[in-house]
Amino acid sequence: MVQRSKELNPCPVSALTNLLSGPWTMYILWVLSNSGPTRFGALKRKIEGISTKMLTERLRMLEQEGILYRHYEPTVPPQVTYGLTERAKELMTILDQLDDLAQRWYGQDQVKAG
């Protein structure tokens, strides 16, 4: 598989929307923003239908981008907690605005009126 250089698309907005549009990404962020720091198992239970592999992949990607932090405690069994970083909290301000717009455009009131 050929890896594409990040320089092929110099638009930062496009890079951010590509990051956020990955499968389950927005839902993971939504759950963490509403639940606060959450252990892996609890997070998996809250995101019904996601596989362990997909959740792990999405969490690693978000951690690599500095959007999530991962706190590991070497207990038996190990405890791994994920939470939002300051960078994510900055992002959540904008996502909250998008949520407000989505509710106006596609919320229950619009469905009933249609």
PDB file of N, CA and C in Angstrom:
ATOM      1  N   MET A   1       0.839  -1.176   0.000  1.00  0.00           N
ATOM      2  CA  MET A   1       0.000   0.000   0.000  1.00  0.00           C
ATOM      3  C   MET A   1       0.884   1.238   0.000  1.00  0.00           C
ATOM      4  N   VAL A   2       0.564   2.182  -0.822  1.00  0.00           N
ATOM      5  CA  VAL A   2       1.330   3.418  -0.927  1.00  0.00           C
ATOM      6  C   VAL A   2       0.817   4.407   0.110  1.00  0.00           C
ATOM      7  N   GLN A   3       1.724   4.924   0.914  1.00  0.00           N
ATOM      8  CA  GLN A   3       1.324   5.934   1.879  1.00  0.00           C
ATOM      9  C   GLN A   3       1.392   7.298   1.230  1.00  0.00           C
ATOM     10  N   ARG A   4       0.364   8.078   1.470  1.00  0.00           N
ATOM     11  CA  ARG A   4       0.318   9.410   0.898  1.00  0.00           C
ATOM     12  C   ARG A   4       0.991  10.400   1.836  1.00  0.00           C
ATOM     13  N   SER A   5       1.694  11.308   1.256  1.00  0.00           N
ATOM     14  CA  SER A   5       2.339  12.348   2.041  1.00  0.00           C
ATOM     15  C   SER A   5       1.284  13.335   2.509  1.00  0.00           C
ATOM     16  N   LYS A   6       1.456  13.844   3.720  1.00  0.00           N
ATOM     17  CA  LYS A   6       0.536  14.859   4.228  1.00  0.00           C
ATOM     18  C   LYS A   6       0.614  16.132   3.392  1.00  0.00           C
ATOM     19  N   GLU A   7       1.685  16.276   2.631  1.00  0.00           N
ATOM     20  CA  GLU A   7       1.878  17.482   1.837  1.00  0.00           C
ATOM     21  C   GLU A   7       1.030  17.499   0.574  1.00  0.00           C
ATOM     22  N   LEU A   8       0.424  16.367   0.212  1.00  0.00           N
ATOM     23  CA  LEU A   8      -0.429  16.343  -0.972  1.00  0.00           C
ATOM     24  C   LEU A   8      -1.652  17.228  -0.784  1.00  0.00           C
ATOM     25  N   ASN A   9      -2.119  17.373   0.432  1.00  0.00           N
ATOM     26  CA  ASN A   9      -3.262  18.214   0.720  1.00  0.00           C
ATOM     27  C   ASN A   9      -2.851  19.231   1.789  1.00  0.00           C
ATOM     28  N   PRO A  10      -2.411  20.407   1.371  1.00  0.00           N
ATOM     29  CA  PRO A  10      -1.891  21.373   2.329  1.00  0.00           C
ATOM     30  C   PRO A  10      -2.973  22.096   3.142  1.00  0.00           C
ATOM     31  N   CYS A  11      -4.241  21.815   2.888  1.00  0.00           N
ATOM     32  CA  CYS A  11      -5.327  22.515   3.581  1.00  0.00           C
ATOM     33  C   CYS A  11      -5.531  21.932   4.982  1.00  0.00           C
ATOM     34  N   PRO A  12      -5.275  22.709   6.022  1.00  0.00           N
ATOM     35  CA  PRO A  12      -5.431  22.209   7.394  1.00  0.00           C
ATOM     36  C   PRO A  12      -6.875  21.820   7.729  1.00  0.00           C
ATOM     37  N   VAL A  13      -7.851  22.522   7.175  1.00  0.00           N
ATOM     38  CA  VAL A  13      -9.250  22.193   7.450  1.00  0.00           C
ATOM     39  C   VAL A  13      -9.576  20.814   6.893  1.00  0.00           C
ATOM     40  N   SER A  14      -9.073  20.534   5.707  1.00  0.00           N
ATOM     41  CA  SER A  14      -9.295  19.220   5.104  1.00  0.00           C
ATOM     42  C   SER A  14      -8.653  18.125   5.946  1.00  0.00           C
ATOM     43  N   ALA A  15      -7.457  18.366   6.441  1.00  0.00           N
ATOM     44  CA  ALA A  15      -6.782  17.381   7.285  1.00  0.00           C
ATOM     45  C   ALA A  15      -7.593  17.112   8.551  1.00  0.00           C
ATOM     46  N   LEU A  16      -8.130  18.157   9.161  1.00  0.00           N
ATOM     47  CA  LEU A  16      -8.919  18.003  10.382  1.00  0.00           C
ATOM     48  C   LEU A  16     -10.236  17.284  10.102  1.00  0.00           C
ATOM     49  N   THR A  17     -10.914  17.644   9.028  1.00  0.00           N
ATOM     50  CA  THR A  17     -12.178  16.966   8.727  1.00  0.00           C
ATOM     51  C   THR A  17     -11.949  15.506   8.353  1.00  0.00           C
ATOM     52  N   ASN A  18     -10.834  15.196   7.683  1.00  0.00           N
ATOM     53  CA  ASN A  18     -10.513  13.795   7.395  1.00  0.00           C
ATOM     54  C   ASN A  18     -10.293  13.015   8.690  1.00  0.00           C
ATOM     55  N   LEU A  19      -9.611  13.624   9.638  1.00  0.00           N
ATOM     56  CA  LEU A  19      -9.380  12.990  10.937  1.00  0.00           C
ATOM     57  C   LEU A  19     -10.705  12.704  11.642  1.00  0.00           C
ATOM     58  N   LEU A  20     -11.577  13.692  11.678  1.00  0.00           N
ATOM     59  CA  LEU A  20     -12.828  13.561  12.413  1.00  0.00           C
ATOM     60  C   LEU A  20     -13.857  12.686  11.712  1.00  0.00           C
ATOM     61  N   SER A  21     -13.740  12.539  10.408  1.00  0.00           N
ATOM     62  CA  SER A  21     -14.747  11.783   9.670  1.00  0.00           C
ATOM     63  C   SER A  21     -14.465  10.283   9.646  1.00  0.00           C
ATOM     64  N   GLY A  22     -13.403   9.840  10.280  1.00  0.00           N
ATOM     65  CA  GLY A  22     -13.123   8.413  10.351  1.00  0.00           C
ATOM     66  C   GLY A  22     -14.217   7.688  11.119  1.00  0.00           C
ATOM     67  N   PRO A  23     -14.368   6.390  10.871  1.00  0.00           N
ATOM     68  CA  PRO A  23     -15.443   5.640  11.527  1.00  0.00           C
ATOM     69  C   PRO A  23     -15.345   5.711  13.051  1.00  0.00           C
ATOM     70  N   TRP A  24     -16.462   6.005  13.677  1.00  0.00           N
ATOM     71  CA  TRP A  24     -16.636   6.052  15.125  1.00  0.00           C
ATOM     72  C   TRP A  24     -15.968   7.230  15.816  1.00  0.00           C
ATOM     73  N   THR A  25     -15.149   7.996  15.130  1.00  0.00           N
ATOM     74  CA  THR A  25     -14.350   9.036  15.778  1.00  0.00           C
ATOM     75  C   THR A  25     -15.210  10.065  16.499  1.00  0.00           C
ATOM     76  N   MET A  26     -16.213  10.604  15.806  1.00  0.00           N
ATOM     77  CA  MET A  26     -17.061  11.629  16.432  1.00  0.00           C
ATOM     78  C   MET A  26     -17.830  11.040  17.629  1.00  0.00           C
ATOM     79  N   TYR A  27     -18.263   9.802  17.503  1.00  0.00           N
ATOM     80  CA  TYR A  27     -19.021   9.180  18.595  1.00  0.00           C
ATOM     81  C   TYR A  27     -18.128   8.971  19.816  1.00  0.00           C
ATOM     82  N   ILE A  28     -16.899   8.547  19.594  1.00  0.00           N
ATOM     83  CA  ILE A  28     -15.949   8.378  20.705  1.00  0.00           C
ATOM     84  C   ILE A  28     -15.732   9.716  21.411  1.00  0.00           C
ATOM     85  N   LEU A  29     -15.524  10.767  20.646  1.00  0.00           N
ATOM     86  CA  LEU A  29     -15.329  12.096  21.235  1.00  0.00           C
ATOM     87  C   LEU A  29     -16.569  12.543  22.003  1.00  0.00           C
ATOM     88  N   TRP A  30     -17.741  12.269  21.453  1.00  0.00           N
ATOM     89  CA  TRP A  30     -18.987  12.654  22.108  1.00  0.00           C
ATOM     90  C   TRP A  30     -19.134  11.930  23.446  1.00  0.00           C
ATOM     91  N   VAL A  31     -18.866  10.623  23.448  1.00  0.00           N
ATOM     92  CA  VAL A  31     -18.984   9.842  24.686  1.00  0.00           C
ATOM     93  C   VAL A  31     -18.005  10.374  25.736  1.00  0.00           C
ATOM     94  N   LEU A  32     -16.762  10.596  25.344  1.00  0.00           N
ATOM     95  CA  LEU A  32     -15.773  11.088  26.315  1.00  0.00           C
ATOM     96  C   LEU A  32     -16.088  12.498  26.792  1.00  0.00           C
ATOM     97  N   SER A  33     -16.651  13.331  25.925  1.00  0.00           N
ATOM     98  CA  SER A  33     -16.981  14.694  26.350  1.00  0.00           C
ATOM     99  C   SER A  33     -18.136  14.687  27.347  1.00  0.00           C
ATOM    100  N   ASN A  34     -19.035  13.712  27.245  1.00  0.00           N
ATOM    101  CA  ASN A  34     -20.165  13.624  28.164  1.00  0.00           C
ATOM    102  C   ASN A  34     -19.868  12.807  29.414  1.00  0.00           C
ATOM    103  N   SER A  35     -18.936  11.861  29.313  1.00  0.00           N
ATOM    104  CA  SER A  35     -18.658  10.955  30.434  1.00  0.00           C
ATOM    105  C   SER A  35     -17.417  11.314  31.231  1.00  0.00           C
ATOM    106  N   GLY A  36     -16.540  12.127  30.639  1.00  0.00           N
ATOM    107  CA  GLY A  36     -15.267  12.391  31.289  1.00  0.00           C
ATOM    108  C   GLY A  36     -14.324  11.224  31.076  1.00  0.00           C
ATOM    109  N   PRO A  37     -13.178  11.219  31.750  1.00  0.00           N
ATOM    110  CA  PRO A  37     -12.216  10.123  31.582  1.00  0.00           C
ATOM    111  C   PRO A  37     -12.888   8.773  31.832  1.00  0.00           C
ATOM    112  N   THR A  38     -12.642   7.855  30.914  1.00  0.00           N
ATOM    113  CA  THR A  38     -13.350   6.574  30.934  1.00  0.00           C
ATOM    114  C   THR A  38     -12.374   5.438  30.660  1.00  0.00           C
ATOM    115  N   ARG A  39     -12.533   4.357  31.413  1.00  0.00           N
ATOM    116  CA  ARG A  39     -11.704   3.174  31.183  1.00  0.00           C
ATOM    117  C   ARG A  39     -12.129   2.495  29.895  1.00  0.00           C
ATOM    118  N   PHE A  40     -11.187   1.761  29.296  1.00  0.00           N
ATOM    119  CA  PHE A  40     -11.411   1.141  27.994  1.00  0.00           C
ATOM    120  C   PHE A  40     -12.670   0.277  27.971  1.00  0.00           C
ATOM    121  N   GLY A  41     -12.824  -0.603  28.934  1.00  0.00           N
ATOM    122  CA  GLY A  41     -13.972  -1.506  28.959  1.00  0.00           C
ATOM    123  C   GLY A  41     -15.297  -0.761  29.046  1.00  0.00           C
ATOM    124  N   ALA A  42     -15.340   0.259  29.885  1.00  0.00           N
ATOM    125  CA  ALA A  42     -16.565   1.060  30.014  1.00  0.00           C
ATOM    126  C   ALA A  42     -16.850   1.812  28.718  1.00  0.00           C
ATOM    127  N   LEU A  43     -15.801   2.299  28.081  1.00  0.00           N
ATOM    128  CA  LEU A  43     -15.957   3.009  26.817  1.00  0.00           C
ATOM    129  C   LEU A  43     -16.525   2.066  25.760  1.00  0.00           C
ATOM    130  N   LYS A  44     -16.020   0.851  25.711  1.00  0.00           N
ATOM    131  CA  LYS A  44     -16.518  -0.127  24.741  1.00  0.00           C
ATOM    132  C   LYS A  44     -17.987  -0.449  24.989  1.00  0.00           C
ATOM    133  N   ARG A  45     -18.387  -0.539  26.243  1.00  0.00           N
ATOM    134  CA  ARG A  45     -19.794  -0.809  26.566  1.00  0.00           C
ATOM    135  C   ARG A  45     -20.691   0.364  26.177  1.00  0.00           C
ATOM    136  N   LYS A  46     -20.184   1.575  26.280  1.00  0.00           N
ATOM    137  CA  LYS A  46     -20.983   2.766  25.948  1.00  0.00           C
ATOM    138  C   LYS A  46     -21.131   2.957  24.439  1.00  0.00           C
ATOM    139  N   ILE A  47     -20.222   2.383  23.667  1.00  0.00           N
ATOM    140  CA  ILE A  47     -20.254   2.533  22.206  1.00  0.00           C
ATOM    141  C   ILE A  47     -20.703   1.198  21.626  1.00  0.00           C
ATOM    142  N   GLU A  48     -21.992   0.979  21.682  1.00  0.00           N
ATOM    143  CA  GLU A  48     -22.569  -0.288  21.247  1.00  0.00           C
ATOM    144  C   GLU A  48     -22.288  -0.548  19.768  1.00  0.00           C
ATOM    145  N   GLY A  49     -21.779  -1.738  19.480  1.00  0.00           N
ATOM    146  CA  GLY A  49     -21.549  -2.135  18.099  1.00  0.00           C
ATOM    147  C   GLY A  49     -20.120  -1.975  17.611  1.00  0.00           C
ATOM    148  N   ILE A  50     -19.267  -1.284  18.364  1.00  0.00           N
ATOM    149  CA  ILE A  50     -17.880  -1.104  17.932  1.00  0.00           C
ATOM    150  C   ILE A  50     -17.068  -2.334  18.345  1.00  0.00           C
ATOM    151  N   SER A  51     -16.177  -2.766  17.469  1.00  0.00           N
ATOM    152  CA  SER A  51     -15.312  -3.900  17.811  1.00  0.00           C
ATOM    153  C   SER A  51     -14.141  -3.406  18.655  1.00  0.00           C
ATOM    154  N   THR A  52     -13.539  -4.319  19.385  1.00  0.00           N
ATOM    155  CA  THR A  52     -12.366  -3.981  20.193  1.00  0.00           C
ATOM    156  C   THR A  52     -11.248  -3.455  19.302  1.00  0.00           C
ATOM    157  N   LYS A  53     -11.061  -4.100  18.161  1.00  0.00           N
ATOM    158  CA  LYS A  53     -10.007  -3.684  17.232  1.00  0.00           C
ATOM    159  C   LYS A  53     -10.235  -2.256  16.734  1.00  0.00           C
ATOM    160  N   MET A  54     -11.469  -1.944  16.339  1.00  0.00           N
ATOM    161  CA  MET A  54     -11.767  -0.601  15.828  1.00  0.00           C
ATOM    162  C   MET A  54     -11.620   0.443  16.923  1.00  0.00           C
ATOM    163  N   LEU A  55     -12.112   0.149  18.123  1.00  0.00           N
ATOM    164  CA  LEU A  55     -11.988   1.093  19.223  1.00  0.00           C
ATOM    165  C   LEU A  55     -10.518   1.358  19.528  1.00  0.00           C
ATOM    166  N   THR A  56      -9.718   0.306  19.583  1.00  0.00           N
ATOM    167  CA  THR A  56      -8.283   0.456  19.841  1.00  0.00           C
ATOM    168  C   THR A  56      -7.627   1.308  18.761  1.00  0.00           C
ATOM    169  N   GLU A  57      -7.963   1.048  17.508  1.00  0.00           N
ATOM    170  CA  GLU A  57      -7.394   1.808  16.392  1.00  0.00           C
ATOM    171  C   GLU A  57      -7.756   3.290  16.469  1.00  0.00           C
ATOM    172  N   ARG A  58      -9.018   3.575  16.717  1.00  0.00           N
ATOM    173  CA  ARG A  58      -9.469   4.970  16.801  1.00  0.00           C
ATOM    174  C   ARG A  58      -8.829   5.683  17.992  1.00  0.00           C
ATOM    175  N   LEU A  59      -8.752   5.005  19.138  1.00  0.00           N
ATOM    176  CA  LEU A  59      -8.161   5.626  20.324  1.00  0.00           C
ATOM    177  C   LEU A  59      -6.678   5.909  20.099  1.00  0.00           C
ATOM    178  N   ARG A  60      -5.959   4.995  19.482  1.00  0.00           N
ATOM    179  CA  ARG A  60      -4.539   5.225  19.196  1.00  0.00           C
ATOM    180  C   ARG A  60      -4.342   6.408  18.259  1.00  0.00           C
ATOM    181  N   MET A  61      -5.190   6.486  17.232  1.00  0.00           N
ATOM    182  CA  MET A  61      -5.093   7.585  16.281  1.00  0.00           C
ATOM    183  C   MET A  61      -5.371   8.926  16.971  1.00  0.00           C
ATOM    184  N   LEU A  62      -6.410   8.981  17.796  1.00  0.00           N
ATOM    185  CA  LEU A  62      -6.739  10.221  18.501  1.00  0.00           C
ATOM    186  C   LEU A  62      -5.663  10.585  19.521  1.00  0.00           C
ATOM    187  N   GLU A  63      -5.062   9.589  20.139  1.00  0.00           N
ATOM    188  CA  GLU A  63      -3.955   9.842  21.071  1.00  0.00           C
ATOM    189  C   GLU A  63      -2.745  10.386  20.312  1.00  0.00           C
ATOM    190  N   GLN A  64      -2.443   9.792  19.177  1.00  0.00           N
ATOM    191  CA  GLN A  64      -1.310  10.233  18.359  1.00  0.00           C
ATOM    192  C   GLN A  64      -1.488  11.688  17.902  1.00  0.00           C
ATOM    193  N   GLU A  65      -2.729  12.087  17.650  1.00  0.00           N
ATOM    194  CA  GLU A  65      -3.017  13.457  17.218  1.00  0.00           C
ATOM    195  C   GLU A  65      -3.084  14.442  18.380  1.00  0.00           C
ATOM    196  N   GLY A  66      -2.940  13.943  19.598  1.00  0.00           N
ATOM    197  CA  GLY A  66      -2.959  14.819  20.766  1.00  0.00           C
ATOM    198  C   GLY A  66      -4.355  15.218  21.204  1.00  0.00           C
ATOM    199  N   ILE A  67      -5.362  14.483  20.755  1.00  0.00           N
ATOM    200  CA  ILE A  67      -6.748  14.802  21.094  1.00  0.00           C
ATOM    201  C   ILE A  67      -7.180  14.064  22.362  1.00  0.00           C
ATOM    202  N   LEU A  68      -6.625  12.877  22.563  1.00  0.00           N
ATOM    203  CA  LEU A  68      -6.905  12.098  23.758  1.00  0.00           C
ATOM    204  C   LEU A  68      -5.611  11.817  24.504  1.00  0.00           C
ATOM    205  N   TYR A  69      -5.749  11.617  25.802  1.00  0.00           N
ATOM    206  CA  TYR A  69      -4.614  11.093  26.560  1.00  0.00           C
ATOM    207  C   TYR A  69      -4.968   9.686  27.014  1.00  0.00           C
ATOM    208  N   ARG A  70      -3.940   8.909  27.248  1.00  0.00           N
ATOM    209  CA  ARG A  70      -4.091   7.529  27.704  1.00  0.00           C
ATOM    210  C   ARG A  70      -3.332   7.405  29.013  1.00  0.00           C
ATOM    211  N   HIS A  71      -4.050   7.010  30.072  1.00  0.00           N
ATOM    212  CA  HIS A  71      -3.419   6.813  31.373  1.00  0.00           C
ATOM    213  C   HIS A  71      -3.412   5.325  31.676  1.00  0.00           C
ATOM    214  N   TYR A  72      -2.216   4.771  31.829  1.00  0.00           N
ATOM    215  CA  TYR A  72      -2.041   3.343  32.060  1.00  0.00           C
ATOM    216  C   TYR A  72      -1.585   3.107  33.487  1.00  0.00           C
ATOM    217  N   GLU A  73      -2.285   2.200  34.186  1.00  0.00           N
ATOM    218  CA  GLU A  73      -1.872   1.781  35.517  1.00  0.00           C
ATOM    219  C   GLU A  73      -1.549   0.292  35.465  1.00  0.00           C
ATOM    220  N   PRO A  74      -0.309  -0.074  35.825  1.00  0.00           N
ATOM    221  CA  PRO A  74       0.120  -1.473  35.715  1.00  0.00           C
ATOM    222  C   PRO A  74      -0.402  -2.351  36.854  1.00  0.00           C
ATOM    223  N   THR A  75      -1.720  -2.423  36.964  1.00  0.00           N
ATOM    224  CA  THR A  75      -2.335  -3.286  37.968  1.00  0.00           C
ATOM    225  C   THR A  75      -2.669  -4.616  37.306  1.00  0.00           C
ATOM    226  N   VAL A  76      -3.251  -5.532  38.062  1.00  0.00           N
ATOM    227  CA  VAL A  76      -3.702  -6.809  37.496  1.00  0.00           C
ATOM    228  C   VAL A  76      -5.212  -6.868  37.682  1.00  0.00           C
ATOM    229  N   PRO A  77      -6.002  -6.798  36.614  1.00  0.00           N
ATOM    230  CA  PRO A  77      -5.606  -6.520  35.234  1.00  0.00           C
ATOM    231  C   PRO A  77      -5.232  -5.042  35.074  1.00  0.00           C
ATOM    232  N   PRO A  78      -4.496  -4.712  34.003  1.00  0.00           N
ATOM    233  CA  PRO A  78      -4.106  -3.314  33.783  1.00  0.00           C
ATOM    234  C   PRO A  78      -5.329  -2.415  33.630  1.00  0.00           C
ATOM    235  N   GLN A  79      -5.219  -1.196  34.144  1.00  0.00           N
ATOM    236  CA  GLN A  79      -6.283  -0.202  34.008  1.00  0.00           C
ATOM    237  C   GLN A  79      -5.823   0.863  33.028  1.00  0.00           C
ATOM    238  N   VAL A  80      -6.588   1.031  31.966  1.00  0.00           N
ATOM    239  CA  VAL A  80      -6.274   2.034  30.956  1.00  0.00           C
ATOM    240  C   VAL A  80      -7.464   2.979  30.868  1.00  0.00           C
ATOM    241  N   THR A  81      -7.203   4.258  31.087  1.00  0.00           N
ATOM    242  CA  THR A  81      -8.241   5.278  31.057  1.00  0.00           C
ATOM    243  C   THR A  81      -7.934   6.263  29.943  1.00  0.00           C
ATOM    244  N   TYR A  82      -8.971   6.685  29.224  1.00  0.00           N
ATOM    245  CA  TYR A  82      -8.832   7.672  28.150  1.00  0.00           C
ATOM    246  C   TYR A  82      -9.633   8.911  28.512  1.00  0.00           C
ATOM    247  N   GLY A  83      -9.092  10.060  28.160  1.00  0.00           N
ATOM    248  CA  GLY A  83      -9.784  11.316  28.406  1.00  0.00           C
ATOM    249  C   GLY A  83      -9.388  12.343  27.367  1.00  0.00           C
ATOM    250  N   LEU A  84     -10.080  13.461  27.391  1.00  0.00           N
ATOM    251  CA  LEU A  84      -9.840  14.532  26.433  1.00  0.00           C
ATOM    252  C   LEU A  84      -8.691  15.426  26.900  1.00  0.00           C
ATOM    253  N   THR A  85      -7.845  15.816  25.962  1.00  0.00           N
ATOM    254  CA  THR A  85      -6.772  16.757  26.247  1.00  0.00           C
ATOM    255  C   THR A  85      -7.300  18.185  26.091  1.00  0.00           C
ATOM    256  N   GLU A  86      -6.457  19.150  26.395  1.00  0.00           N
ATOM    257  CA  GLU A  86      -6.832  20.549  26.189  1.00  0.00           C
ATOM    258  C   GLU A  86      -7.125  20.812  24.709  1.00  0.00           C
ATOM    259  N   ARG A  87      -6.362  20.153  23.850  1.00  0.00           N
ATOM    260  CA  ARG A  87      -6.583  20.292  22.407  1.00  0.00           C
ATOM    261  C   ARG A  87      -7.993  19.805  22.046  1.00  0.00           C
ATOM    262  N   ALA A  88      -8.425  18.715  22.643  1.00  0.00           N
ATOM    263  CA  ALA A  88      -9.766  18.187  22.389  1.00  0.00           C
ATOM    264  C   ALA A  88     -10.833  19.124  22.928  1.00  0.00           C
ATOM    265  N   LYS A  89     -10.580  19.715  24.078  1.00  0.00           N
ATOM    266  CA  LYS A  89     -11.563  20.629  24.657  1.00  0.00           C
ATOM    267  C   LYS A  89     -11.753  21.839  23.751  1.00  0.00           C
ATOM    268  N   GLU A  90     -10.675  22.288  23.128  1.00  0.00           N
ATOM    269  CA  GLU A  90     -10.765  23.369  22.150  1.00  0.00           C
ATOM    270  C   GLU A  90     -11.617  22.922  20.956  1.00  0.00           C
ATOM    271  N   LEU A  91     -11.401  21.712  20.513  1.00  0.00           N
ATOM    272  CA  LEU A  91     -12.164  21.143  19.408  1.00  0.00           C
ATOM    273  C   LEU A  91     -13.634  20.979  19.784  1.00  0.00           C
ATOM    274  N   MET A  92     -13.921  20.584  21.021  1.00  0.00           N
ATOM    275  CA  MET A  92     -15.297  20.349  21.450  1.00  0.00           C
ATOM    276  C   MET A  92     -16.120  21.630  21.392  1.00  0.00           C
ATOM    277  N   THR A  93     -15.509  22.781  21.564  1.00  0.00           N
ATOM    278  CA  THR A  93     -16.235  24.046  21.442  1.00  0.00           C
ATOM    279  C   THR A  93     -16.848  24.157  20.047  1.00  0.00           C
ATOM    280  N   ILE A  94     -16.078  23.812  19.044  1.00  0.00           N
ATOM    281  CA  ILE A  94     -16.559  23.887  17.671  1.00  0.00           C
ATOM    282  C   ILE A  94     -17.556  22.762  17.389  1.00  0.00           C
ATOM    283  N   LEU A  95     -17.285  21.570  17.899  1.00  0.00           N
ATOM    284  CA  LEU A  95     -18.207  20.460  17.682  1.00  0.00           C
ATOM    285  C   LEU A  95     -19.550  20.718  18.358  1.00  0.00           C
ATOM    286  N   ASP A  96     -19.551  21.414  19.491  1.00  0.00           N
ATOM    287  CA  ASP A  96     -20.808  21.794  20.143  1.00  0.00           C
ATOM    288  C   ASP A  96     -21.612  22.730  19.247  1.00  0.00           C
ATOM    289  N   GLN A  97     -20.922  23.648  18.568  1.00  0.00           N
ATOM    290  CA  GLN A  97     -21.597  24.541  17.635  1.00  0.00           C
ATOM    291  C   GLN A  97     -22.172  23.763  16.457  1.00  0.00           C
ATOM    292  N   LEU A  98     -21.424  22.786  15.958  1.00  0.00           N
ATOM    293  CA  LEU A  98     -21.933  21.930  14.883  1.00  0.00           C
ATOM    294  C   LEU A  98     -23.140  21.128  15.361  1.00  0.00           C
ATOM    295  N   ASP A  99     -23.108  20.681  16.607  1.00  0.00           N
ATOM    296  CA  ASP A  99     -24.239  19.948  17.167  1.00  0.00           C
ATOM    297  C   ASP A  99     -25.481  20.831  17.209  1.00  0.00           C
ATOM    298  N   ASP A 100     -25.313  22.077  17.632  1.00  0.00           N
ATOM    299  CA  ASP A 100     -26.450  23.005  17.657  1.00  0.00           C
ATOM    300  C   ASP A 100     -27.043  23.169  16.259  1.00  0.00           C
ATOM    301  N   LEU A 101     -26.184  23.329  15.266  1.00  0.00           N
ATOM    302  CA  LEU A 101     -26.642  23.463  13.889  1.00  0.00           C
ATOM    303  C   LEU A 101     -27.334  22.191  13.414  1.00  0.00           C
ATOM    304  N   ALA A 102     -26.744  21.036  13.707  1.00  0.00           N
ATOM    305  CA  ALA A 102     -27.337  19.759  13.300  1.00  0.00           C
ATOM    306  C   ALA A 102     -28.706  19.562  13.946  1.00  0.00           C
ATOM    307  N   GLN A 103     -28.837  19.956  15.201  1.00  0.00           N
ATOM    308  CA  GLN A 103     -30.139  19.832  15.875  1.00  0.00           C
ATOM    309  C   GLN A 103     -31.189  20.711  15.200  1.00  0.00           C
ATOM    310  N   ARG A 104     -30.787  21.916  14.794  1.00  0.00           N
ATOM    311  CA  ARG A 104     -31.730  22.801  14.098  1.00  0.00           C
ATOM    312  C   ARG A 104     -32.095  22.237  12.728  1.00  0.00           C
ATOM    313  N   TRP A 105     -31.121  21.693  12.021  1.00  0.00           N
ATOM    314  CA  TRP A 105     -31.365  21.199  10.671  1.00  0.00           C
ATOM    315  C   TRP A 105     -32.019  19.822  10.649  1.00  0.00           C
ATOM    316  N   TYR A 106     -31.560  18.933  11.524  1.00  0.00           N
ATOM    317  CA  TYR A 106     -31.964  17.532  11.442  1.00  0.00           C
ATOM    318  C   TYR A 106     -32.562  16.977  12.723  1.00  0.00           C
ATOM    319  N   GLY A 107     -32.780  17.823  13.710  1.00  0.00           N
ATOM    320  CA  GLY A 107     -33.287  17.356  15.000  1.00  0.00           C
ATOM    321  C   GLY A 107     -34.714  16.849  14.926  1.00  0.00           C
ATOM    322  N   GLN A 108     -35.226  16.393  16.050  1.00  0.00           N
ATOM    323  CA  GLN A 108     -36.564  15.806  16.122  1.00  0.00           C
ATOM    324  C   GLN A 108     -37.641  16.771  15.638  1.00  0.00           C
ATOM    325  N   ASP A 109     -37.513  18.055  15.949  1.00  0.00           N
ATOM    326  CA  ASP A 109     -38.537  19.012  15.516  1.00  0.00           C
ATOM    327  C   ASP A 109     -38.648  19.055  13.997  1.00  0.00           C
ATOM    328  N   GLN A 110     -37.503  18.956  13.293  1.00  0.00           N
ATOM    329  CA  GLN A 110     -37.503  18.984  11.840  1.00  0.00           C
ATOM    330  C   GLN A 110     -38.114  17.710  11.268  1.00  0.00           C
ATOM    331  N   VAL A 111     -37.855  16.579  11.912  1.00  0.00           N
ATOM    332  CA  VAL A 111     -38.394  15.296  11.435  1.00  0.00           C
ATOM    333  C   VAL A 111     -39.922  15.310  11.547  1.00  0.00           C
ATOM    334  N   LYS A 112     -40.450  15.827  12.674  1.00  0.00           N
ATOM    335  CA  LYS A 112     -41.890  15.873  12.883  1.00  0.00           C
ATOM    336  C   LYS A 112     -42.564  16.844  11.897  1.00  0.00           C
ATOM    337  N   ALA A 113     -41.886  17.970  11.621  1.00  0.00           N
ATOM    338  CA  ALA A 113     -42.450  18.979  10.733  1.00  0.00           C
ATOM    339  C   ALA A 113     -42.492  18.504   9.279  1.00  0.00           C
ATOM    340  N   GLY A 114     -41.547  17.593   8.900  1.00  0.00           N
ATOM    341  CA  GLY A 114     -41.428  17.135   7.511  1.00  0.00           C
ATOM    342  C   GLY A 114     -42.460  16.168   7.177  1.00  0.00           C
TER     343      GLY A 114
END
